[in-house]
PDB file of C-alpha atoms and ligand atoms in Angstrom:
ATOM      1  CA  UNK A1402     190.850  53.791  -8.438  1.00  0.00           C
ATOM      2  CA  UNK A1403     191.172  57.336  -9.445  1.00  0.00           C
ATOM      3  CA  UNK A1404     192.424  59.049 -12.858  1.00  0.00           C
ATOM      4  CA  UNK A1405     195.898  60.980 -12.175  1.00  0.00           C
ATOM      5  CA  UNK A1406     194.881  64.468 -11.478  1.00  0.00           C
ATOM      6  CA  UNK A1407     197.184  66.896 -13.324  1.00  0.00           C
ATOM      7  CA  UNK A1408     197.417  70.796 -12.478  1.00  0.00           C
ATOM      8  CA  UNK A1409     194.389  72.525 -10.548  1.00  0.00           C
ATOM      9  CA  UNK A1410     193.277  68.699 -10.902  1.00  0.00           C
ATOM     10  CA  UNK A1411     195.045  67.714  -7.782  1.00  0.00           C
ATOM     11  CA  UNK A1412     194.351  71.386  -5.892  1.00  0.00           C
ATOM     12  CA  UNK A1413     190.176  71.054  -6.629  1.00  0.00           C
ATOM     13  CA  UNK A1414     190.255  67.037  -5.512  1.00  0.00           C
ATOM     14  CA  UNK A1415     191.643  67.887  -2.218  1.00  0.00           C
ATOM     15  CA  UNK A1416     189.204  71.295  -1.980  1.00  0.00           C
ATOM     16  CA  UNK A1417     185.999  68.891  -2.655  1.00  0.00           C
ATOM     17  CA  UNK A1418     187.643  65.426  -0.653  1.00  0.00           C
ATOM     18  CA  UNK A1419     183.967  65.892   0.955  1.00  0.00           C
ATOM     19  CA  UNK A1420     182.077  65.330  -2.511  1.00  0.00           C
ATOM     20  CA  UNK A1421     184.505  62.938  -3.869  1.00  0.00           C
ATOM     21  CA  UNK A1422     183.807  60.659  -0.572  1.00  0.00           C
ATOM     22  CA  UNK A1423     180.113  61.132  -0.838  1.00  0.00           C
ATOM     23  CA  UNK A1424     180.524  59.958  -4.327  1.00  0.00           C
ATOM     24  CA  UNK A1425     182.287  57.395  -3.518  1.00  0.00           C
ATOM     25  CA  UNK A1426     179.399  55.827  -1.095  1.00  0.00           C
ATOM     26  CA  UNK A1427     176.940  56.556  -3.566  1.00  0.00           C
ATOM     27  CA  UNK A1428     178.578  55.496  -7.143  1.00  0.00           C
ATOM     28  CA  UNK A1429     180.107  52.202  -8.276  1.00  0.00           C
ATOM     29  CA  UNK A1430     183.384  52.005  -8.820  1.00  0.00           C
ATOM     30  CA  UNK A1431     183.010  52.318 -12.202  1.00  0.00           C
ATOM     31  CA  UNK A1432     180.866  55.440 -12.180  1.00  0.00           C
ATOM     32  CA  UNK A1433     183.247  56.414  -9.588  1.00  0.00           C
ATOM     33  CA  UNK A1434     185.930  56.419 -11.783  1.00  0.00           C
ATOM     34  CA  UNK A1435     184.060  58.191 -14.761  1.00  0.00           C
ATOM     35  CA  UNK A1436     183.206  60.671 -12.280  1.00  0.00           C
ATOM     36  CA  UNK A1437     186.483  62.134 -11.486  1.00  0.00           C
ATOM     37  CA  UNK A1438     187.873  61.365 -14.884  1.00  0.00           C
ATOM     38  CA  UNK A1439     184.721  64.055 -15.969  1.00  0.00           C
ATOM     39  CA  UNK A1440     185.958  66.282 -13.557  1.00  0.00           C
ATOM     40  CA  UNK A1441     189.430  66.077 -15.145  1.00  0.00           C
ATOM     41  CA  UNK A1442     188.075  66.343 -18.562  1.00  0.00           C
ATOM     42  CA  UNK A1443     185.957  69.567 -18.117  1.00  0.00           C
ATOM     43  CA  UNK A1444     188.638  71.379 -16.195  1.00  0.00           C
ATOM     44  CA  UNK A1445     190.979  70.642 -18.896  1.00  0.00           C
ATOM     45  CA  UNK A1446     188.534  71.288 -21.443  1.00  0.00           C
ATOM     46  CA  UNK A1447     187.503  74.420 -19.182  1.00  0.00           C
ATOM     47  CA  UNK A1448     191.528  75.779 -19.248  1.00  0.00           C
ATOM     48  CA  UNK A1449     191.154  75.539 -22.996  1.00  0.00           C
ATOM     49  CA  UNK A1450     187.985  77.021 -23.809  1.00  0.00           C
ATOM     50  CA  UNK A1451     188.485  80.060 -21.161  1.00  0.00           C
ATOM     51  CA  UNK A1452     185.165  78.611 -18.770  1.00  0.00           C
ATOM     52  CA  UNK A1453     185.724  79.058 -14.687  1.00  0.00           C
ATOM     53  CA  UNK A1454     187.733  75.708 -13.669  1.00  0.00           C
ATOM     54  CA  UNK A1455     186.413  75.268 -10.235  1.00  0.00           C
ATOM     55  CA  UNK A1456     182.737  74.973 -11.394  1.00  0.00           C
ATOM     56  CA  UNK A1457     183.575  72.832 -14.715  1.00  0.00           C
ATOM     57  CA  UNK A1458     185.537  70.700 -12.175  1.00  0.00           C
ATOM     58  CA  UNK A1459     182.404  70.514  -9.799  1.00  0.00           C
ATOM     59  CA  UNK A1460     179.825  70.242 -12.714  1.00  0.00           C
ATOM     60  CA  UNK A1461     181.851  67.089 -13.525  1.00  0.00           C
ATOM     61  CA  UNK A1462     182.673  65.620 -10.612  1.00  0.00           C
ATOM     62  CA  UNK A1463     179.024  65.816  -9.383  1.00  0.00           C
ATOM     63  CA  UNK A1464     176.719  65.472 -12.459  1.00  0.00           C
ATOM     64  CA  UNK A1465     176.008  61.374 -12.215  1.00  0.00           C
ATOM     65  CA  UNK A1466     175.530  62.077  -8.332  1.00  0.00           C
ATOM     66  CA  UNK A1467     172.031  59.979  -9.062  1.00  0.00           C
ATOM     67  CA  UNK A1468     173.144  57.502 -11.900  1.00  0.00           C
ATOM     68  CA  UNK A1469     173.255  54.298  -9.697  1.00  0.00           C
ATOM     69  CA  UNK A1470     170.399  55.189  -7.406  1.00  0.00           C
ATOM     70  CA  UNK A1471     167.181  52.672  -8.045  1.00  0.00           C
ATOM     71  CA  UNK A1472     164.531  54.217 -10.772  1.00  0.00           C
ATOM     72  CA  UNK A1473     162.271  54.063  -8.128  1.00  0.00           C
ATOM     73  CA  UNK A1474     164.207  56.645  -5.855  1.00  0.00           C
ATOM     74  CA  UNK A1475     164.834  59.145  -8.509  1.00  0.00           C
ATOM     75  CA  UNK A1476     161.323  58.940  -9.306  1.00  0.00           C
ATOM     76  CA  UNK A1477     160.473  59.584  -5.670  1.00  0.00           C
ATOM     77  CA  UNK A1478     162.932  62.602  -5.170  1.00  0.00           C
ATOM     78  CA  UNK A1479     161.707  63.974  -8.395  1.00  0.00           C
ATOM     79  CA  UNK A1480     158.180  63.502  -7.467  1.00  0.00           C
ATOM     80  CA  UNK A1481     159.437  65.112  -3.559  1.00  0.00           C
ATOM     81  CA  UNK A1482     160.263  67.846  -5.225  1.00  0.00           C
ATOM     82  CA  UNK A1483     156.793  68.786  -7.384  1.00  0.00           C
ATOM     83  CA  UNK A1484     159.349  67.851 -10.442  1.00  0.00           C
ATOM     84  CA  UNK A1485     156.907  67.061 -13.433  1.00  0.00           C
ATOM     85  CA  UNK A1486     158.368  64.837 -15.881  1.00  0.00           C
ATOM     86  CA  UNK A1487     157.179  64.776 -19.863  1.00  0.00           C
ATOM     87  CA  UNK A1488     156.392  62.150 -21.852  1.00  0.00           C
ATOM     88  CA  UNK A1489     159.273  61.154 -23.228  1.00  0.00           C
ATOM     89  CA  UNK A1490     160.865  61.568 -19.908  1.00  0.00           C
ATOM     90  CA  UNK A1491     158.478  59.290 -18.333  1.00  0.00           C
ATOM     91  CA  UNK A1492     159.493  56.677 -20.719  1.00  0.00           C
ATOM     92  CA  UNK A1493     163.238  57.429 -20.874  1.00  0.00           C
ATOM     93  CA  UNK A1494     164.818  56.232 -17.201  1.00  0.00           C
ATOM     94  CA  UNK A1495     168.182  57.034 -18.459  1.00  0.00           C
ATOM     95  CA  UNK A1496     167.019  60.306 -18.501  1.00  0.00           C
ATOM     96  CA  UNK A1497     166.079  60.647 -14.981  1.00  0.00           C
ATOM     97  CA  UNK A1498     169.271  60.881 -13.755  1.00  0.00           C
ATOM     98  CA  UNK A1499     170.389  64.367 -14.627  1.00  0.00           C
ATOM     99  CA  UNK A1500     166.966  65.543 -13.267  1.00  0.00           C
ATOM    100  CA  UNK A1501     167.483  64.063 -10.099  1.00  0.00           C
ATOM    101  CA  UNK A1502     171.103  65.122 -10.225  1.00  0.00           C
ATOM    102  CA  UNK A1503     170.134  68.630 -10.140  1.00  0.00           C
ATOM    103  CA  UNK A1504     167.377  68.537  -7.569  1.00  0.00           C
ATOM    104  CA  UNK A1505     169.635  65.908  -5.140  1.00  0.00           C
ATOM    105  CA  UNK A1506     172.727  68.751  -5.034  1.00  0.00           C
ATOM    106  CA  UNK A1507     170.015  71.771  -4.560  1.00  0.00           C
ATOM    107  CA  UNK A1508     167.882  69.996  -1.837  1.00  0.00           C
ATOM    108  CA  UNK A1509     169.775  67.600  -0.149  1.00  0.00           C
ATOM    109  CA  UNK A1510     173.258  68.617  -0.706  1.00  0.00           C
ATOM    110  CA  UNK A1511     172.705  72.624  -0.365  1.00  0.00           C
ATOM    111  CA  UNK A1512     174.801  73.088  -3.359  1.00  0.00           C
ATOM    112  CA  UNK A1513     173.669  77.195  -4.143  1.00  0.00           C
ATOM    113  CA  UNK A1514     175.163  77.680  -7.494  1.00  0.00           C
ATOM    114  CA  UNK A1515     172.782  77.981 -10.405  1.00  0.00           C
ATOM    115  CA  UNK A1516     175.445  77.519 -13.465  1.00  0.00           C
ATOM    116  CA  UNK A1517     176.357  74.147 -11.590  1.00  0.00           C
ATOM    117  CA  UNK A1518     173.289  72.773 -11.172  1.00  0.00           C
ATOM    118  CA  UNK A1519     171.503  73.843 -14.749  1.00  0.00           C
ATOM    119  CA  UNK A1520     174.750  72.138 -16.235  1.00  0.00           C
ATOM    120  CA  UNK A1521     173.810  68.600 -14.045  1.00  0.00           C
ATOM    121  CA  UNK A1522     169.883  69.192 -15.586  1.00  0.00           C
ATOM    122  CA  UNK A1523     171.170  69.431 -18.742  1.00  0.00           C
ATOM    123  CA  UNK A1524     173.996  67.118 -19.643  1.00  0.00           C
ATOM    124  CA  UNK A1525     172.558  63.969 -20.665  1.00  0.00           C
ATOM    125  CA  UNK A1526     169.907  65.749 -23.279  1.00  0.00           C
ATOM    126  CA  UNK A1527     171.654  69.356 -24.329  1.00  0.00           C
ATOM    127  CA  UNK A1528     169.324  72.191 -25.211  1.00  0.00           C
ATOM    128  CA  UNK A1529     169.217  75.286 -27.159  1.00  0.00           C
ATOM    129  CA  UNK A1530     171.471  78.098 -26.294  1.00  0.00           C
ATOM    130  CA  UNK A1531     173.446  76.517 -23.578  1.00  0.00           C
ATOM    131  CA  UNK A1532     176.178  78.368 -21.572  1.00  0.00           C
ATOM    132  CA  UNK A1533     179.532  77.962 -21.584  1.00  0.00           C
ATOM    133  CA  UNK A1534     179.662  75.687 -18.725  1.00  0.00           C
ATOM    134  CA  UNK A1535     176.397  73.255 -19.947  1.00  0.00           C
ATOM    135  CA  UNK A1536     178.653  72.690 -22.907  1.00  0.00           C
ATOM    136  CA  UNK A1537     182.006  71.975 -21.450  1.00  0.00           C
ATOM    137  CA  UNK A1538     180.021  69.034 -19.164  1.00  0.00           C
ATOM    138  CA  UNK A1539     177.928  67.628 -22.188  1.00  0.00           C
ATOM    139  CA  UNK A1540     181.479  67.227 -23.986  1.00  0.00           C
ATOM    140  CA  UNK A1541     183.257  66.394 -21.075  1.00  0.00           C
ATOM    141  CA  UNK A1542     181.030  63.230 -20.347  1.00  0.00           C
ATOM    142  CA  UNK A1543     181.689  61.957 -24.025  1.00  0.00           C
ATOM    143  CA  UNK A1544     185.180  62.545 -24.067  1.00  0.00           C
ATOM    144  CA  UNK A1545     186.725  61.651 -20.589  1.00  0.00           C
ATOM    145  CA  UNK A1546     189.175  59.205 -20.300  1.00  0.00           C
ATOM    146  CA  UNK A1547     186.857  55.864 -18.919  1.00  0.00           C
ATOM    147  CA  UNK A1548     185.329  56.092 -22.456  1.00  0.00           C
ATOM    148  CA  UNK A1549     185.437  53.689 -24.756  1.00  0.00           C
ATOM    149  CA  UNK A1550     182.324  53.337 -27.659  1.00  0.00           C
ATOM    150  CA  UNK A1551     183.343  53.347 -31.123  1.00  0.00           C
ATOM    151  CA  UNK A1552     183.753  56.531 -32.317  1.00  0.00           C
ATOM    152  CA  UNK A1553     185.203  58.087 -29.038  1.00  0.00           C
ATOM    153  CA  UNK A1554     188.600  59.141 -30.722  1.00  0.00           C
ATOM    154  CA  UNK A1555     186.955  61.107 -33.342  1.00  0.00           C
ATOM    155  CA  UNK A1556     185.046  62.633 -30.098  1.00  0.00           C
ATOM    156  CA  UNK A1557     188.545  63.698 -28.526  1.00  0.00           C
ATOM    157  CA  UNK A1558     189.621  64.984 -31.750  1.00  0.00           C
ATOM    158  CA  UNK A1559     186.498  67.342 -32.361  1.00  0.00           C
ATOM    159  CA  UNK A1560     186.867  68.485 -28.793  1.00  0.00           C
ATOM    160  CA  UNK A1561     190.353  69.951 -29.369  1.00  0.00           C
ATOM    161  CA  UNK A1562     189.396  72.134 -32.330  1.00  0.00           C
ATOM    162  CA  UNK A1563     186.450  73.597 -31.080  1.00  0.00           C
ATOM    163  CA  UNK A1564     183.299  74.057 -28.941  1.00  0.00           C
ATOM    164  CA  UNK A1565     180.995  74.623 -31.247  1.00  0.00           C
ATOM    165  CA  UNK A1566     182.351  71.533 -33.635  1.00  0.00           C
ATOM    166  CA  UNK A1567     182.556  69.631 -30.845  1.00  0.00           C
ATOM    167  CA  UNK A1568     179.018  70.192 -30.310  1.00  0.00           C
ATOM    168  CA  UNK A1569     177.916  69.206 -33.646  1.00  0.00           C
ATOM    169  CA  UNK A1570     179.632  66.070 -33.487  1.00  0.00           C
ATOM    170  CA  UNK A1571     178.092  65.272 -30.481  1.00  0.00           C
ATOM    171  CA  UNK A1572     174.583  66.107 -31.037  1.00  0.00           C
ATOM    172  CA  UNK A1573     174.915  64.250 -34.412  1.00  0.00           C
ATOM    173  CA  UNK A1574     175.911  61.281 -32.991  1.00  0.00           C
ATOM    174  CA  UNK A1575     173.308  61.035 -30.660  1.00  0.00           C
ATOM    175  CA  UNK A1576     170.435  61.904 -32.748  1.00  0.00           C
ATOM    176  CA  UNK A1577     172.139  59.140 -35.024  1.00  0.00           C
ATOM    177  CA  UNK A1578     172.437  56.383 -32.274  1.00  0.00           C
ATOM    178  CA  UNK A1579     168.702  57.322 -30.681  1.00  0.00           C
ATOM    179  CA  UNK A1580     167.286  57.123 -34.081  1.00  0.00           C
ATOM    180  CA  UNK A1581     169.327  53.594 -35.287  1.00  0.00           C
ATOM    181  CA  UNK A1582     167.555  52.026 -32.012  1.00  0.00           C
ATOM    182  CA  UNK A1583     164.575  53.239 -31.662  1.00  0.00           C
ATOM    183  CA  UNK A1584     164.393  55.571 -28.772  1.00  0.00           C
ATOM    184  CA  UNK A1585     162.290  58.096 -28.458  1.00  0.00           C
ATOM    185  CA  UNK A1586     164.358  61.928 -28.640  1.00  0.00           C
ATOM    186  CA  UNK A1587     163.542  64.575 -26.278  1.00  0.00           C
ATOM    187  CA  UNK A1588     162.665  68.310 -27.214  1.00  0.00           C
ATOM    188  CA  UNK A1589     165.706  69.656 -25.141  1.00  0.00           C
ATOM    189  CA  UNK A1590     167.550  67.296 -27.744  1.00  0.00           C
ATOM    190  CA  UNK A1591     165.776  67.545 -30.817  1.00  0.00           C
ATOM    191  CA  UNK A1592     166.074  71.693 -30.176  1.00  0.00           C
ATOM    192  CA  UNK A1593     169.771  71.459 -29.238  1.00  0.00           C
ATOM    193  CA  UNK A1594     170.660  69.625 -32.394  1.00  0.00           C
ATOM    194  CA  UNK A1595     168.412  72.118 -34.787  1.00  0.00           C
ATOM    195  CA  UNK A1596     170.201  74.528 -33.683  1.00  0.00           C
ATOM    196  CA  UNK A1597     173.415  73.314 -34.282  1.00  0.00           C
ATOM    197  CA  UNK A1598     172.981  71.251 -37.355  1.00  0.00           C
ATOM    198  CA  UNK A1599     170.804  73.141 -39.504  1.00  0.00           C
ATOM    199  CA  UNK A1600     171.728  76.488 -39.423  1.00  0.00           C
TER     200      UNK A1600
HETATM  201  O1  LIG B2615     175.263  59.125 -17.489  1.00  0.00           O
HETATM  202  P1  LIG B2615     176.250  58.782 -18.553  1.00  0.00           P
HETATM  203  O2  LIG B2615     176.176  57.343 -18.980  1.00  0.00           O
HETATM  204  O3  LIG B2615     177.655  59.181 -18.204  1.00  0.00           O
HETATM  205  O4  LIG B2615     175.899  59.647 -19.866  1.00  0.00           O
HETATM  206  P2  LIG B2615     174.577  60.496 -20.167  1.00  0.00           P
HETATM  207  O5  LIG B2615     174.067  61.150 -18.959  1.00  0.00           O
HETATM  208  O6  LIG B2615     174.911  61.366 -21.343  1.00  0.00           O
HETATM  209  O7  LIG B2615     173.499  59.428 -20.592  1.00  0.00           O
HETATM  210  C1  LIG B2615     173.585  58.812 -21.836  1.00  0.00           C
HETATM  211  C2  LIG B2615     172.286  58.069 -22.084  1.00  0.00           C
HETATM  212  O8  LIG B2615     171.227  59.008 -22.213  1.00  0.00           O
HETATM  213  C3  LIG B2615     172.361  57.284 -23.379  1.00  0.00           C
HETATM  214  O9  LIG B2615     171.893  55.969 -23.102  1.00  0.00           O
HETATM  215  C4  LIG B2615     171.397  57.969 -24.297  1.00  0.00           C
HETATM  216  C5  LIG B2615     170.460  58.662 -23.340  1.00  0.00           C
HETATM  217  N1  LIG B2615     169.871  59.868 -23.949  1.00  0.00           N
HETATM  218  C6  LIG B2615     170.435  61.062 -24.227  1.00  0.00           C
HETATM  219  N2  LIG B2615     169.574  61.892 -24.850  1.00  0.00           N
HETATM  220  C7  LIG B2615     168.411  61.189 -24.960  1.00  0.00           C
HETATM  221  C8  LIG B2615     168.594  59.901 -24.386  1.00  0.00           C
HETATM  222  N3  LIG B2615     167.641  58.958 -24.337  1.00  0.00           N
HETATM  223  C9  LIG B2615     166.458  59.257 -24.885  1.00  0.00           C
HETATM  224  N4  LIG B2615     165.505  58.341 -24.873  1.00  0.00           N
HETATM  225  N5  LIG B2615     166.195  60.475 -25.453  1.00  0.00           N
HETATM  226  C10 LIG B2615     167.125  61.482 -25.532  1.00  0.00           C
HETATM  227  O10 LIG B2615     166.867  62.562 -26.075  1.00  0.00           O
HETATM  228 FE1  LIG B2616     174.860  61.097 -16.968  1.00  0.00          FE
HETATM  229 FE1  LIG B2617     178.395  60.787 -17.078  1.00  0.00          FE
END
C-alpha cells in the first residue's frame, strides 16, 4: 500500500522508483507506508512554507531508511563509521535510527547532499537553529497521514498556521511525553526546545 500521491507527489515517486523499492526491501509495510506518506507530507508542507520540494520529498521518503534494521546493525554501521554515540544516546535505541539514517544514505547509498542528510540526523531529536528543511521533516514525521496518537489533529492544525508554532507544539509535546515516562532527553532536544519555548 501506498498514500495517493497528489501534484509533484506522483512526478518525485516515479523520479526516486529506485529508493522507494529499496525501501520497500528494507521497511515493513507499515514503515513503508509512513515513509511515503512523510514524503507526501513534507512536500506539501514544503509547497507551503516556500522549502525546495524535491529534497523535502527525499528527506521524507528516506529518513527511517534504518528504523527496522536490528539495534545491533545500527550499532555496527555507526561504530563502521568512527560514529561516537553520547550517553543518552547509548541508552536511547530509538534514537539510533536517525544516526544511522544519515551515515547508511552517505556511505552506502552515495547520497551527496548535505541539507538531506543533516535533516535524516536530526529528525527524531530537533536541535537549535535548524534549517528550513530539518524543520519541514521533524513536522512532517508528526503530522503525516499514517499518524494516529492522541493529540495528532491539534498537530495538523499547528502545522497549517505556521513553522515556527508548529515547532513549539511539537517540541512541547515531546519534552511533555519524555518527561511523563521517564526517558532520559537529549541535548539536541533539550536545546531545540529552549530555544523555542523560552524565549
Ligand atoms: O521514527 P518514527 O517513529 O517515525 O519517529 P521519530 O524518529 O521521531 O522517533 C520517535 C521516538 O524517538 C519516540 O519514541 C521518542 C523518541 N525520542 C525523541 N527525542 C528523544 C527521544 N527519546 C529519548 N530518549 N530522548 C529524546 O530526546
Ligand atoms: Fe524516525
Ligand atoms: Fe518517521
Amino acid at each position: 500500500m501506498e498514500p495517493v500521491f497528489v501534484g509533484k507527489g506522483i512526478k518525485y515517486r516515479e523520479e526516486f522508483a529506485n529508493y522507494v523499492e529499496i525501501l520497500r526491501e528494507r521497511l515493513s509495510e507499515k514503515r513503508f507506508f509512513h515513509s511515503l506518506a512523510v514524503a507526501k507530507e513534507a512536500l506539501r508542507l514544503a509547497e507551503k512554507y516556500g522549502a525546495d520540494t524535491k529534497k523535502s520529498f527525499l528527506a521524507g521518503l528516506l529518513h527511517d531508511i534504518c528504523k527496522d534494521d536490528e539495534p545491533n546493525s545500527q550499532l555496527q554501521l555507526l561504530n563502521e563509521f568512527g560514529i561516537i554515540l553520547d550517553t543518552v544516546e547509548k541508552n536511547a535505541r530509538k534514537l539510533w535510527h536517525a544516526r544511522a539514517g544519515a551515515v547508511y544514505l552517505k556511505e552506502k547509498l552515495g547520497l551527496d547532499d548535505g541539507d538531506i542528510i543533516s535533516a535524516v540526523r536530526y529528525h527524531t531529536t530537533a536541535r537549535a537553529n535548524m534549517s528550513l528543511l530539518e524543520k519541514i521533516l521533524y513536522l512532517a514525521d508528526f503530522t503525516s497521514e499514517d499518524r494516529d496518537y492522541s493529540g495528532v489533529e491539534d498537530m495538523r492544525r499547528a502545522v497549517d498556521v505556521s513553522l515556527e508554532y508548529a515547532m513549539r507544539e511539537a517540541l512541547i509535546f515531546t519534552v511533555v511525553d519524555l518527561g511523563e515516562r521517564h526517558m532520559p532527553i537529549h541535548s539536541d532536544t533539550m536545546e531545540a526546545y529552549r530555544e523555542i519555548v523560552k524565549k
